Structures are given as C-alpha cells and as structure tokens.
Amino acid sequence: MANIILMGPPGAGKGTQAKRIVDAFKLPHISTGDMFREAISQGTPLGLQAKAIIERGDLVPDELTIGLVKERLSRDDCAEGFLLDGFPRTIPQAEALKVLGPEIGRAIDLVIDISVPDEELVRRIAGRRVCPKCGASYHITDMKPKKEGICDRCGAELIQRKDDNAESLKVRLDNYYKQTAPLIDFYEKEGLYHHFDGMVGADNLFKEIQTLLEASK
Ligand code: AP5
C-alpha cells in the first residue's frame, strides 16, 4: 500500500476520512494532533510543552513535531504504508520529511488535500464532538452518534476539544493559511498532489478517495 499524507484546514474532515481510510486499507494512522493530545492526557514532558500552544491554536515547534514523526515512522508497522494526518504542516516539516522519508524507506507516494470554505469550517468545528478514547469525530447536527453524547465505536462519553472555540479557531485558520497552505504548491511541484472538494458529504468524499487509492495500489 502507499505512503500517504492527508492535509487540509482545521475541520476539513481529515480525521473523519482518516478513520475510514485506515480501516479500509489497513494502514497505521499517524495523527500528530492525536499524538499531542495523548501526550497531554498522560502528562508527559512533550505534553506539558504542547498543552498551552495547542489550546490557543498555535503550531507546536517544528523540531518537536519532526522528532515525534521521525520516531513513529521508523517503526516496523509503517513498512507497508501509512497515513500521515496533520503532518507536515509547515515548509520546514515538509523539507524534513522529503529527506527523512527516502532515508528510512518511507518516501511519500501521494498527498490528499481536502478543501472546505472558511464559513463551513467554523460551523463544523463549533458543532464537533469527539471521543477522547478512540478519537472518532461527530457533529451535533450533521453526523450525530446513534445515542446522544456517546461514541458509536467504543461507548465512551463524547467531549468538545479545548481548541474548538472561536478564538483558537481564528488562530488555527490564520496559521493554516500562512504556514500550511504553501504546501499545496510544494507538493504540486513534487507531482504528488491530489485535491478533493470536502463539501460533497463524508460518504461521497470517501468513495472518491478510495478510487484514487485503489488505482495507486
Ligand atoms: P489536529 O488534531 O490535526 O487538528 P486540525 O488540523 O485543526 O484538524 P481537526 O482535527 O480540527 O479537523 P479535521 O480536519 O480532522 O476534521 P474532522 O474530521 O474532525 O491538530 C491539533 C493541534 O495540534 C494543532 O492546532 C497544532 O497545535 C498541533 N499540531 C498537530 N500537528 C502539528 C504539526 N504537524 N505541526 C505543529 N503542530 C501540530 O471534522 C470536523 C467536523 O466536521 C466534525 O464534527 C465532523 O463530524 C464534521 N465533518 C467531517 N467531514 C464532514 C463532511 N464531509 N461533511 C460535513 N461534516 C463533516
């Protein structure tokens, strides 16, 4: 299977599609956001450094994030492919991955970018509820769990993320346009870039992504 990057602004549906992709294609899901949240909940040194940065919507420094991904990608379960969700997010991260990937036999094969207009991102983030246990994502009106406030997948109580508030979202969107959007040009030049419209509904979007991934097998 392929070595894949999933990118897009906050709330575009990366986590939602990631869950479907890794289930269908049996890939390890490497979400830097999830890794940081796990470190925060366990109170590790990394978590202590990342907590305030993430809650206000800023990006964790490149050197910390690159080190984390380097260690994770080197593990054996990534030998037959992986899905990177939320990394890289800056040009220095992409440059580091461009060197690191081939060095450890993990060169990137394709980049999936999901785009969604800002007003819709704001609406999705405001209504998002997440499972703190398995990471599944829901929406209070659009993607309701079967039982209100309870995760369909694992039965845990759903919560609202601390960075899912209007103030932090403004910072996250600002950071996205300044630091992450330039990766579109970066990966277009590398010939790896595939754009998807995130407004077609989660099921239709997954079908489109699945078609690309089946063709790349
Ligand atoms: P991260 O966890 O990666 O957050 P994010 O990029 O802000 O993305 P989100 O998780 O908010 O949204 P999503 O695109 O996954 O959308 P979702 O599927 O949930 O990162 C968090 C923080 O960690 C960063 O801000 C940063 O501080 C730090 N960090 C992480 N990586 C880093 C890096 N590489 N460098 C530095 N710092 C880093 O969907 C959103 C909502 O919409 C849900 O309610 C969902 O149900 C709904 N929805 C999903 N798809 C659809 C659809 N197609 N139609 C309608 N509704 C939909």
PDB file of C-alpha atoms and ligand atoms in Angstrom:
ATOM      1  CA  MET A   1       0.000   0.000   0.000  1.00  0.00           C
ATOM      2  CA  ALA A   2       1.021   3.632  -0.290  1.00  0.00           C
ATOM      3  CA  ASN A   3       2.681   6.181   1.983  1.00  0.00           C
ATOM      4  CA  ILE A   4       0.049   8.901   2.179  1.00  0.00           C
ATOM      5  CA  ILE A   5      -0.281  12.449   3.526  1.00  0.00           C
ATOM      6  CA  LEU A   6      -3.757  13.774   4.373  1.00  0.00           C
ATOM      7  CA  MET A   7      -3.937  17.566   4.599  1.00  0.00           C
ATOM      8  CA  GLY A   8      -6.500  20.351   4.818  1.00  0.00           C
ATOM      9  CA  PRO A   9      -7.579  23.182   7.133  1.00  0.00           C
ATOM     10  CA  PRO A  10      -8.929  22.561  10.666  1.00  0.00           C
ATOM     11  CA  GLY A  11     -12.366  20.977  10.397  1.00  0.00           C
ATOM     12  CA  ALA A  12     -11.996  19.929   6.741  1.00  0.00           C
ATOM     13  CA  GLY A  13     -12.710  16.314   7.698  1.00  0.00           C
ATOM     14  CA  LYS A  14      -9.184  14.857   7.832  1.00  0.00           C
ATOM     15  CA  GLY A  15      -9.868  12.826  10.973  1.00  0.00           C
ATOM     16  CA  THR A  16     -13.222  11.610   9.614  1.00  0.00           C
ATOM     17  CA  GLN A  17     -11.688  10.397   6.343  1.00  0.00           C
ATOM     18  CA  ALA A  18      -8.564   9.073   8.070  1.00  0.00           C
ATOM     19  CA  LYS A  19     -10.621   6.650  10.173  1.00  0.00           C
ATOM     20  CA  ARG A  20     -12.283   5.284   7.018  1.00  0.00           C
ATOM     21  CA  ILE A  21      -9.056   5.055   5.021  1.00  0.00           C
ATOM     22  CA  VAL A  22      -7.101   3.189   7.691  1.00  0.00           C
ATOM     23  CA  ASP A  23      -9.999   0.770   8.291  1.00  0.00           C
ATOM     24  CA  ALA A  24     -10.404   0.046   4.563  1.00  0.00           C
ATOM     25  CA  PHE A  25      -6.724  -0.154   3.634  1.00  0.00           C
ATOM     26  CA  LYS A  26      -5.300  -1.495   6.927  1.00  0.00           C
ATOM     27  CA  LEU A  27      -2.785   1.306   7.383  1.00  0.00           C
ATOM     28  CA  PRO A  28      -1.353   2.791  10.590  1.00  0.00           C
ATOM     29  CA  HIS A  29      -2.966   6.177  11.270  1.00  0.00           C
ATOM     30  CA  ILE A  30      -0.334   8.707  12.304  1.00  0.00           C
ATOM     31  CA  SER A  31      -2.103  11.840  13.501  1.00  0.00           C
ATOM     32  CA  THR A  32       0.245  14.360  15.105  1.00  0.00           C
ATOM     33  CA  GLY A  33      -2.767  16.073  16.703  1.00  0.00           C
ATOM     34  CA  ASP A  34      -3.813  12.762  18.335  1.00  0.00           C
ATOM     35  CA  MET A  35      -0.217  12.089  19.433  1.00  0.00           C
ATOM     36  CA  PHE A  36      -0.012  15.502  21.108  1.00  0.00           C
ATOM     37  CA  ARG A  37      -3.422  15.072  22.770  1.00  0.00           C
ATOM     38  CA  GLU A  38      -2.333  11.649  24.068  1.00  0.00           C
ATOM     39  CA  ALA A  39       0.907  13.173  25.445  1.00  0.00           C
ATOM     40  CA  ILE A  40      -1.148  15.935  27.123  1.00  0.00           C
ATOM     41  CA  SER A  41      -3.563  13.485  28.724  1.00  0.00           C
ATOM     42  CA  GLN A  42      -0.648  11.387  30.038  1.00  0.00           C
ATOM     43  CA  GLY A  43       1.197  14.477  31.318  1.00  0.00           C
ATOM     44  CA  THR A  44       4.483  13.569  29.549  1.00  0.00           C
ATOM     45  CA  PRO A  45       7.208  16.244  29.109  1.00  0.00           C
ATOM     46  CA  LEU A  46       6.126  16.640  25.472  1.00  0.00           C
ATOM     47  CA  GLY A  47       2.505  17.031  26.568  1.00  0.00           C
ATOM     48  CA  LEU A  48       3.435  19.687  29.112  1.00  0.00           C
ATOM     49  CA  GLN A  49       5.272  21.649  26.408  1.00  0.00           C
ATOM     50  CA  ALA A  50       2.460  21.274  23.852  1.00  0.00           C
ATOM     51  CA  LYS A  51      -0.630  21.901  26.033  1.00  0.00           C
ATOM     52  CA  ALA A  52      -0.826  25.706  26.088  1.00  0.00           C
ATOM     53  CA  ILE A  53       0.351  26.000  22.461  1.00  0.00           C
ATOM     54  CA  ILE A  54      -2.400  23.695  21.179  1.00  0.00           C
ATOM     55  CA  GLU A  55      -5.150  25.178  23.338  1.00  0.00           C
ATOM     56  CA  ARG A  56      -4.523  28.668  21.968  1.00  0.00           C
ATOM     57  CA  GLY A  57      -4.441  27.264  18.387  1.00  0.00           C
ATOM     58  CA  ASP A  58      -0.762  27.712  17.586  1.00  0.00           C
ATOM     59  CA  LEU A  59       1.533  25.145  15.997  1.00  0.00           C
ATOM     60  CA  VAL A  60       3.902  23.071  18.105  1.00  0.00           C
ATOM     61  CA  PRO A  61       7.538  23.945  17.185  1.00  0.00           C
ATOM     62  CA  ASP A  62       8.898  22.104  14.148  1.00  0.00           C
ATOM     63  CA  GLU A  63      11.794  20.417  15.942  1.00  0.00           C
ATOM     64  CA  LEU A  64       9.470  18.725  18.456  1.00  0.00           C
ATOM     65  CA  THR A  65       6.982  17.652  15.796  1.00  0.00           C
ATOM     66  CA  ILE A  66       9.594  16.375  13.346  1.00  0.00           C
ATOM     67  CA  GLY A  67      11.298  14.344  16.105  1.00  0.00           C
ATOM     68  CA  LEU A  68       7.982  12.769  17.051  1.00  0.00           C
ATOM     69  CA  VAL A  69       7.128  11.779  13.472  1.00  0.00           C
ATOM     70  CA  LYS A  70      10.639  10.522  12.756  1.00  0.00           C
ATOM     71  CA  GLU A  71      10.436   8.082  15.663  1.00  0.00           C
ATOM     72  CA  ARG A  72       6.913   6.951  14.708  1.00  0.00           C
ATOM     73  CA  LEU A  73       7.641   6.404  11.001  1.00  0.00           C
ATOM     74  CA  SER A  74      10.717   4.324  11.827  1.00  0.00           C
ATOM     75  CA  ARG A  75       8.590   1.661  13.495  1.00  0.00           C
ATOM     76  CA  ASP A  76       8.025  -1.652  11.698  1.00  0.00           C
ATOM     77  CA  ASP A  77       4.264  -1.179  11.242  1.00  0.00           C
ATOM     78  CA  CYS A  78       4.965   1.624   8.727  1.00  0.00           C
ATOM     79  CA  ALA A  79       6.987  -0.624   6.385  1.00  0.00           C
ATOM     80  CA  GLU A  80       3.987  -1.455   4.160  1.00  0.00           C
ATOM     81  CA  GLY A  81       2.432   2.021   4.086  1.00  0.00           C
ATOM     82  CA  PHE A  82       0.959   4.612   6.445  1.00  0.00           C
ATOM     83  CA  LEU A  83      -1.413   7.555   6.608  1.00  0.00           C
ATOM     84  CA  LEU A  84       0.040  10.812   7.944  1.00  0.00           C
ATOM     85  CA  ASP A  85      -2.782  13.063   9.180  1.00  0.00           C
ATOM     86  CA  GLY A  86      -1.857  16.674  10.039  1.00  0.00           C
ATOM     87  CA  PHE A  87       1.829  16.342   9.215  1.00  0.00           C
ATOM     88  CA  PRO A  88       3.595  18.095   7.566  1.00  0.00           C
ATOM     89  CA  ARG A  89       2.045  21.468   8.377  1.00  0.00           C
ATOM     90  CA  THR A  90       4.927  23.792   7.569  1.00  0.00           C
ATOM     91  CA  ILE A  91       7.514  24.008   4.792  1.00  0.00           C
ATOM     92  CA  PRO A  92      10.375  23.041   7.182  1.00  0.00           C
ATOM     93  CA  GLN A  93       8.382  19.923   8.191  1.00  0.00           C
ATOM     94  CA  ALA A  94       7.836  19.017   4.519  1.00  0.00           C
ATOM     95  CA  GLU A  95      11.527  19.559   3.743  1.00  0.00           C
ATOM     96  CA  ALA A  96      12.495  17.340   6.690  1.00  0.00           C
ATOM     97  CA  LEU A  97      10.117  14.601   5.534  1.00  0.00           C
ATOM     98  CA  LYS A  98      11.467  14.819   1.985  1.00  0.00           C
ATOM     99  CA  VAL A  99      14.924  13.906   3.323  1.00  0.00           C
ATOM    100  CA  LEU A 100      13.854  11.530   6.089  1.00  0.00           C
ATOM    101  CA  GLY A 101      11.304   9.508   4.041  1.00  0.00           C
ATOM    102  CA  PRO A 102      13.732   8.067   1.444  1.00  0.00           C
ATOM    103  CA  GLU A 103      16.451   7.644   4.116  1.00  0.00           C
ATOM    104  CA  ILE A 104      14.295   5.193   6.087  1.00  0.00           C
ATOM    105  CA  GLY A 105      12.477   3.672   3.083  1.00  0.00           C
ATOM    106  CA  ARG A 106       9.315   5.704   3.688  1.00  0.00           C
ATOM    107  CA  ALA A 107       9.151   8.137   0.747  1.00  0.00           C
ATOM    108  CA  ILE A 108       5.750   9.766   0.249  1.00  0.00           C
ATOM    109  CA  ASP A 109       3.672   8.417  -2.676  1.00  0.00           C
ATOM    110  CA  LEU A 110       0.712  10.762  -2.652  1.00  0.00           C
ATOM    111  CA  VAL A 111      -0.831  13.763  -0.930  1.00  0.00           C
ATOM    112  CA  ILE A 112      -4.591  14.095  -0.425  1.00  0.00           C
ATOM    113  CA  ASP A 113      -5.792  17.648   0.252  1.00  0.00           C
ATOM    114  CA  ILE A 114      -9.375  18.346   1.361  1.00  0.00           C
ATOM    115  CA  SER A 115     -10.669  21.886   0.856  1.00  0.00           C
ATOM    116  CA  VAL A 116     -13.698  23.469   2.573  1.00  0.00           C
ATOM    117  CA  PRO A 117     -14.764  27.166   2.714  1.00  0.00           C
ATOM    118  CA  ASP A 118     -13.991  29.015   5.975  1.00  0.00           C
ATOM    119  CA  GLU A 119     -17.652  29.618   6.998  1.00  0.00           C
ATOM    120  CA  GLU A 120     -18.286  25.873   6.833  1.00  0.00           C
ATOM    121  CA  LEU A 121     -15.100  25.124   8.824  1.00  0.00           C
ATOM    122  CA  VAL A 122     -16.345  27.426  11.590  1.00  0.00           C
ATOM    123  CA  ARG A 123     -19.744  25.710  11.594  1.00  0.00           C
ATOM    124  CA  ARG A 124     -18.220  22.211  11.680  1.00  0.00           C
ATOM    125  CA  ILE A 125     -15.765  22.994  14.482  1.00  0.00           C
ATOM    126  CA  ALA A 126     -18.441  24.675  16.628  1.00  0.00           C
ATOM    127  CA  GLY A 127     -20.625  21.537  16.389  1.00  0.00           C
ATOM    128  CA  ARG A 128     -17.903  18.929  16.645  1.00  0.00           C
ATOM    129  CA  ARG A 129     -17.855  16.413  19.479  1.00  0.00           C
ATOM    130  CA  VAL A 130     -15.044  13.885  19.761  1.00  0.00           C
ATOM    131  CA  CYS A 131     -14.404  10.632  21.521  1.00  0.00           C
ATOM    132  CA  PRO A 132     -11.492  11.024  23.952  1.00  0.00           C
ATOM    133  CA  LYS A 133     -10.939   7.249  23.893  1.00  0.00           C
ATOM    134  CA  CYS A 134     -10.882   6.200  20.204  1.00  0.00           C
ATOM    135  CA  GLY A 135     -10.709   9.630  18.515  1.00  0.00           C
ATOM    136  CA  ALA A 136     -13.933   9.263  16.470  1.00  0.00           C
ATOM    137  CA  SER A 137     -15.456  12.585  15.423  1.00  0.00           C
ATOM    138  CA  TYR A 138     -19.154  13.577  15.358  1.00  0.00           C
ATOM    139  CA  HIS A 139     -21.240  16.686  14.700  1.00  0.00           C
ATOM    140  CA  ILE A 140     -24.227  17.761  16.804  1.00  0.00           C
ATOM    141  CA  THR A 141     -26.493  18.144  13.762  1.00  0.00           C
ATOM    142  CA  ASP A 142     -24.743  16.612  10.712  1.00  0.00           C
ATOM    143  CA  MET A 143     -23.050  13.464  11.975  1.00  0.00           C
ATOM    144  CA  LYS A 144     -24.883  12.551  15.156  1.00  0.00           C
ATOM    145  CA  PRO A 145     -23.920   9.498  17.189  1.00  0.00           C
ATOM    146  CA  LYS A 146     -26.693   6.884  17.482  1.00  0.00           C
ATOM    147  CA  LYS A 147     -27.056   7.729  21.189  1.00  0.00           C
ATOM    148  CA  GLU A 148     -26.609  11.399  22.104  1.00  0.00           C
ATOM    149  CA  GLY A 149     -23.222  12.155  23.700  1.00  0.00           C
ATOM    150  CA  ILE A 150     -21.952   8.552  23.379  1.00  0.00           C
ATOM    151  CA  CYS A 151     -19.385   7.197  20.906  1.00  0.00           C
ATOM    152  CA  ASP A 152     -20.808   4.629  18.435  1.00  0.00           C
ATOM    153  CA  ARG A 153     -17.460   2.896  18.111  1.00  0.00           C
ATOM    154  CA  CYS A 154     -16.393   2.414  21.730  1.00  0.00           C
ATOM    155  CA  GLY A 155     -19.199   3.675  24.015  1.00  0.00           C
ATOM    156  CA  ALA A 156     -17.147   6.459  25.681  1.00  0.00           C
ATOM    157  CA  GLU A 157     -18.694   9.839  26.570  1.00  0.00           C
ATOM    158  CA  LEU A 158     -18.100  12.469  23.863  1.00  0.00           C
ATOM    159  CA  ILE A 159     -16.375  15.775  24.665  1.00  0.00           C
ATOM    160  CA  GLN A 160     -15.647  19.135  22.996  1.00  0.00           C
ATOM    161  CA  ARG A 161     -11.942  19.744  22.304  1.00  0.00           C
ATOM    162  CA  LYS A 162     -10.351  22.635  24.255  1.00  0.00           C
ATOM    163  CA  ASP A 163      -9.090  24.208  20.996  1.00  0.00           C
ATOM    164  CA  ASP A 164     -12.580  24.069  19.423  1.00  0.00           C
ATOM    165  CA  ASN A 165     -13.594  27.605  20.416  1.00  0.00           C
ATOM    166  CA  ALA A 166     -13.950  30.728  18.258  1.00  0.00           C
ATOM    167  CA  GLU A 167     -10.745  32.378  19.498  1.00  0.00           C
ATOM    168  CA  SER A 168      -8.454  29.348  18.993  1.00  0.00           C
ATOM    169  CA  LEU A 169     -10.060  28.531  15.666  1.00  0.00           C
ATOM    170  CA  LYS A 170      -9.214  32.008  14.355  1.00  0.00           C
ATOM    171  CA  VAL A 171      -5.554  31.389  15.255  1.00  0.00           C
ATOM    172  CA  ARG A 172      -5.640  27.881  13.725  1.00  0.00           C
ATOM    173  CA  LEU A 173      -7.103  29.176  10.459  1.00  0.00           C
ATOM    174  CA  ASP A 174      -4.594  32.000  10.348  1.00  0.00           C
ATOM    175  CA  ASN A 175      -1.749  29.533  10.878  1.00  0.00           C
ATOM    176  CA  TYR A 176      -3.209  27.252   8.229  1.00  0.00           C
ATOM    177  CA  TYR A 177      -3.198  29.965   5.538  1.00  0.00           C
ATOM    178  CA  LYS A 178       0.229  31.314   6.486  1.00  0.00           C
ATOM    179  CA  GLN A 179       2.104  28.087   7.187  1.00  0.00           C
ATOM    180  CA  THR A 180       0.259  25.059   5.773  1.00  0.00           C
ATOM    181  CA  ALA A 181      -1.404  26.273   2.553  1.00  0.00           C
ATOM    182  CA  PRO A 182       2.050  26.843   0.927  1.00  0.00           C
ATOM    183  CA  LEU A 183       2.438  23.034   0.996  1.00  0.00           C
ATOM    184  CA  ILE A 184      -0.082  22.814  -1.864  1.00  0.00           C
ATOM    185  CA  ASP A 185       2.434  24.416  -4.210  1.00  0.00           C
ATOM    186  CA  PHE A 186       5.265  22.366  -2.646  1.00  0.00           C
ATOM    187  CA  TYR A 187       3.532  19.033  -3.367  1.00  0.00           C
ATOM    188  CA  GLU A 188       2.207  20.116  -6.759  1.00  0.00           C
ATOM    189  CA  LYS A 189       5.814  20.672  -7.778  1.00  0.00           C
ATOM    190  CA  GLU A 190       6.701  17.219  -6.420  1.00  0.00           C
ATOM    191  CA  GLY A 191       3.916  15.733  -8.597  1.00  0.00           C
ATOM    192  CA  LEU A 192       2.239  14.139  -5.559  1.00  0.00           C
ATOM    193  CA  TYR A 193      -0.736  16.470  -5.006  1.00  0.00           C
ATOM    194  CA  HIS A 194      -4.425  15.406  -5.292  1.00  0.00           C
ATOM    195  CA  HIS A 195      -7.188  17.870  -4.478  1.00  0.00           C
ATOM    196  CA  PHE A 196     -10.630  16.871  -3.132  1.00  0.00           C
ATOM    197  CA  ASP A 197     -13.710  19.011  -2.531  1.00  0.00           C
ATOM    198  CA  GLY A 198     -14.685  18.493   1.127  1.00  0.00           C
ATOM    199  CA  MET A 199     -18.252  19.719   0.550  1.00  0.00           C
ATOM    200  CA  VAL A 200     -19.564  16.586  -1.151  1.00  0.00           C
ATOM    201  CA  GLY A 201     -20.514  14.736   2.052  1.00  0.00           C
ATOM    202  CA  ALA A 202     -18.319  12.352   4.045  1.00  0.00           C
ATOM    203  CA  ASP A 203     -19.507   9.176   2.247  1.00  0.00           C
ATOM    204  CA  ASN A 204     -19.088  10.593  -1.256  1.00  0.00           C
ATOM    205  CA  LEU A 205     -15.699  12.032  -0.366  1.00  0.00           C
ATOM    206  CA  PHE A 206     -14.532   8.673   0.927  1.00  0.00           C
ATOM    207  CA  LYS A 207     -15.643   6.994  -2.328  1.00  0.00           C
ATOM    208  CA  GLU A 208     -13.575   9.487  -4.334  1.00  0.00           C
ATOM    209  CA  ILE A 209     -10.510   8.984  -2.131  1.00  0.00           C
ATOM    210  CA  GLN A 210     -10.983   5.213  -2.259  1.00  0.00           C
ATOM    211  CA  THR A 211     -10.977   5.308  -6.071  1.00  0.00           C
ATOM    212  CA  LEU A 212      -7.653   7.165  -6.061  1.00  0.00           C
ATOM    213  CA  LEU A 213      -6.117   4.767  -3.524  1.00  0.00           C
ATOM    214  CA  GLU A 214      -7.362   1.629  -5.347  1.00  0.00           C
ATOM    215  CA  ALA A 215      -5.773   2.967  -8.545  1.00  0.00           C
ATOM    216  CA  SER A 216      -2.461   3.628  -6.724  1.00  0.00           C
ATOM    217  CA  LYS A 217      -2.154   0.097  -5.244  1.00  0.00           C
TER     218      LYS A 217
HETATM  219  P1  AP5 B   1      -5.201  18.332  14.639  1.00  0.00           P
HETATM  220  O1  AP5 B   1      -5.750  17.388  15.591  1.00  0.00           O
HETATM  221  O2  AP5 B   1      -4.515  17.833  13.416  1.00  0.00           O
HETATM  222  O3  AP5 B   1      -6.359  19.373  14.280  1.00  0.00           O
HETATM  223  P2  AP5 B   1      -6.752  20.192  12.957  1.00  0.00           P
HETATM  224  O4  AP5 B   1      -5.836  20.130  11.797  1.00  0.00           O
HETATM  225  O5  AP5 B   1      -7.101  21.537  13.470  1.00  0.00           O
HETATM  226  O6  AP5 B   1      -7.902  19.394  12.406  1.00  0.00           O
HETATM  227  P3  AP5 B   1      -9.146  18.988  13.166  1.00  0.00           P
HETATM  228  O7  AP5 B   1      -8.893  17.738  13.956  1.00  0.00           O
HETATM  229  O8  AP5 B   1      -9.683  20.164  13.927  1.00  0.00           O
HETATM  230  O9  AP5 B   1     -10.180  18.728  11.996  1.00  0.00           O
HETATM  231  P4  AP5 B   1     -10.314  17.566  10.929  1.00  0.00           P
HETATM  232  O10 AP5 B   1      -9.889  18.054   9.600  1.00  0.00           O
HETATM  233  O11 AP5 B   1      -9.687  16.281  11.421  1.00  0.00           O
HETATM  234  O12 AP5 B   1     -11.881  17.428  10.897  1.00  0.00           O
HETATM  235  P5  AP5 B   1     -12.884  16.323  11.481  1.00  0.00           P
HETATM  236  O13 AP5 B   1     -12.787  15.061  10.686  1.00  0.00           O
HETATM  237  O14 AP5 B   1     -12.766  16.192  12.960  1.00  0.00           O
HETATM  238  O15 AP5 B   1      -4.145  19.312  15.358  1.00  0.00           O
HETATM  239  C1  AP5 B   1      -4.470  19.934  16.594  1.00  0.00           C
HETATM  240  C2  AP5 B   1      -3.330  20.815  17.026  1.00  0.00           C
HETATM  241  O16 AP5 B   1      -2.131  20.026  17.256  1.00  0.00           O
HETATM  242  C3  AP5 B   1      -2.888  21.887  16.015  1.00  0.00           C
HETATM  243  O17 AP5 B   1      -3.678  23.055  16.080  1.00  0.00           O
HETATM  244  C4  AP5 B   1      -1.435  22.125  16.473  1.00  0.00           C
HETATM  245  O18 AP5 B   1      -1.385  22.939  17.617  1.00  0.00           O
HETATM  246  C5  AP5 B   1      -0.958  20.737  16.858  1.00  0.00           C
HETATM  247  N1  AP5 B   1      -0.329  20.046  15.718  1.00  0.00           N
HETATM  248  C6  AP5 B   1      -0.799  18.939  15.070  1.00  0.00           C
HETATM  249  N2  AP5 B   1       0.012  18.589  14.052  1.00  0.00           N
HETATM  250  C7  AP5 B   1       1.016  19.513  14.048  1.00  0.00           C
HETATM  251  C8  AP5 B   1       2.142  19.704  13.202  1.00  0.00           C
HETATM  252  N3  AP5 B   1       2.378  18.895  12.160  1.00  0.00           N
HETATM  253  N4  AP5 B   1       2.963  20.760  13.470  1.00  0.00           N
HETATM  254  C9  AP5 B   1       2.718  21.579  14.513  1.00  0.00           C
HETATM  255  N5  AP5 B   1       1.652  21.458  15.355  1.00  0.00           N
HETATM  256  C10 AP5 B   1       0.816  20.425  15.119  1.00  0.00           C
HETATM  257  O19 AP5 B   1     -14.276  17.013  11.101  1.00  0.00           O
HETATM  258  C11 AP5 B   1     -14.670  18.230  11.688  1.00  0.00           C
HETATM  259  C12 AP5 B   1     -16.185  18.252  11.918  1.00  0.00           C
HETATM  260  O20 AP5 B   1     -16.879  18.220  10.666  1.00  0.00           O
HETATM  261  C13 AP5 B   1     -16.699  17.044  12.705  1.00  0.00           C
HETATM  262  O21 AP5 B   1     -17.753  17.467  13.508  1.00  0.00           O
HETATM  263  C14 AP5 B   1     -17.188  16.078  11.622  1.00  0.00           C
HETATM  264  O22 AP5 B   1     -18.209  15.256  12.109  1.00  0.00           O
HETATM  265  C15 AP5 B   1     -17.676  17.031  10.536  1.00  0.00           C
HETATM  266  N6  AP5 B   1     -17.432  16.537   9.176  1.00  0.00           N
HETATM  267  C16 AP5 B   1     -16.355  15.842   8.750  1.00  0.00           C
HETATM  268  N7  AP5 B   1     -16.440  15.583   7.432  1.00  0.00           N
HETATM  269  C17 AP5 B   1     -17.596  16.170   7.027  1.00  0.00           C
HETATM  270  C18 AP5 B   1     -18.233  16.267   5.750  1.00  0.00           C
HETATM  271  N8  AP5 B   1     -17.695  15.739   4.653  1.00  0.00           N
HETATM  272  N9  AP5 B   1     -19.401  16.953   5.669  1.00  0.00           N
HETATM  273  C19 AP5 B   1     -19.953  17.518   6.793  1.00  0.00           C
HETATM  274  N10 AP5 B   1     -19.380  17.446   8.028  1.00  0.00           N
HETATM  275  C20 AP5 B   1     -18.225  16.782   8.137  1.00  0.00           C
END
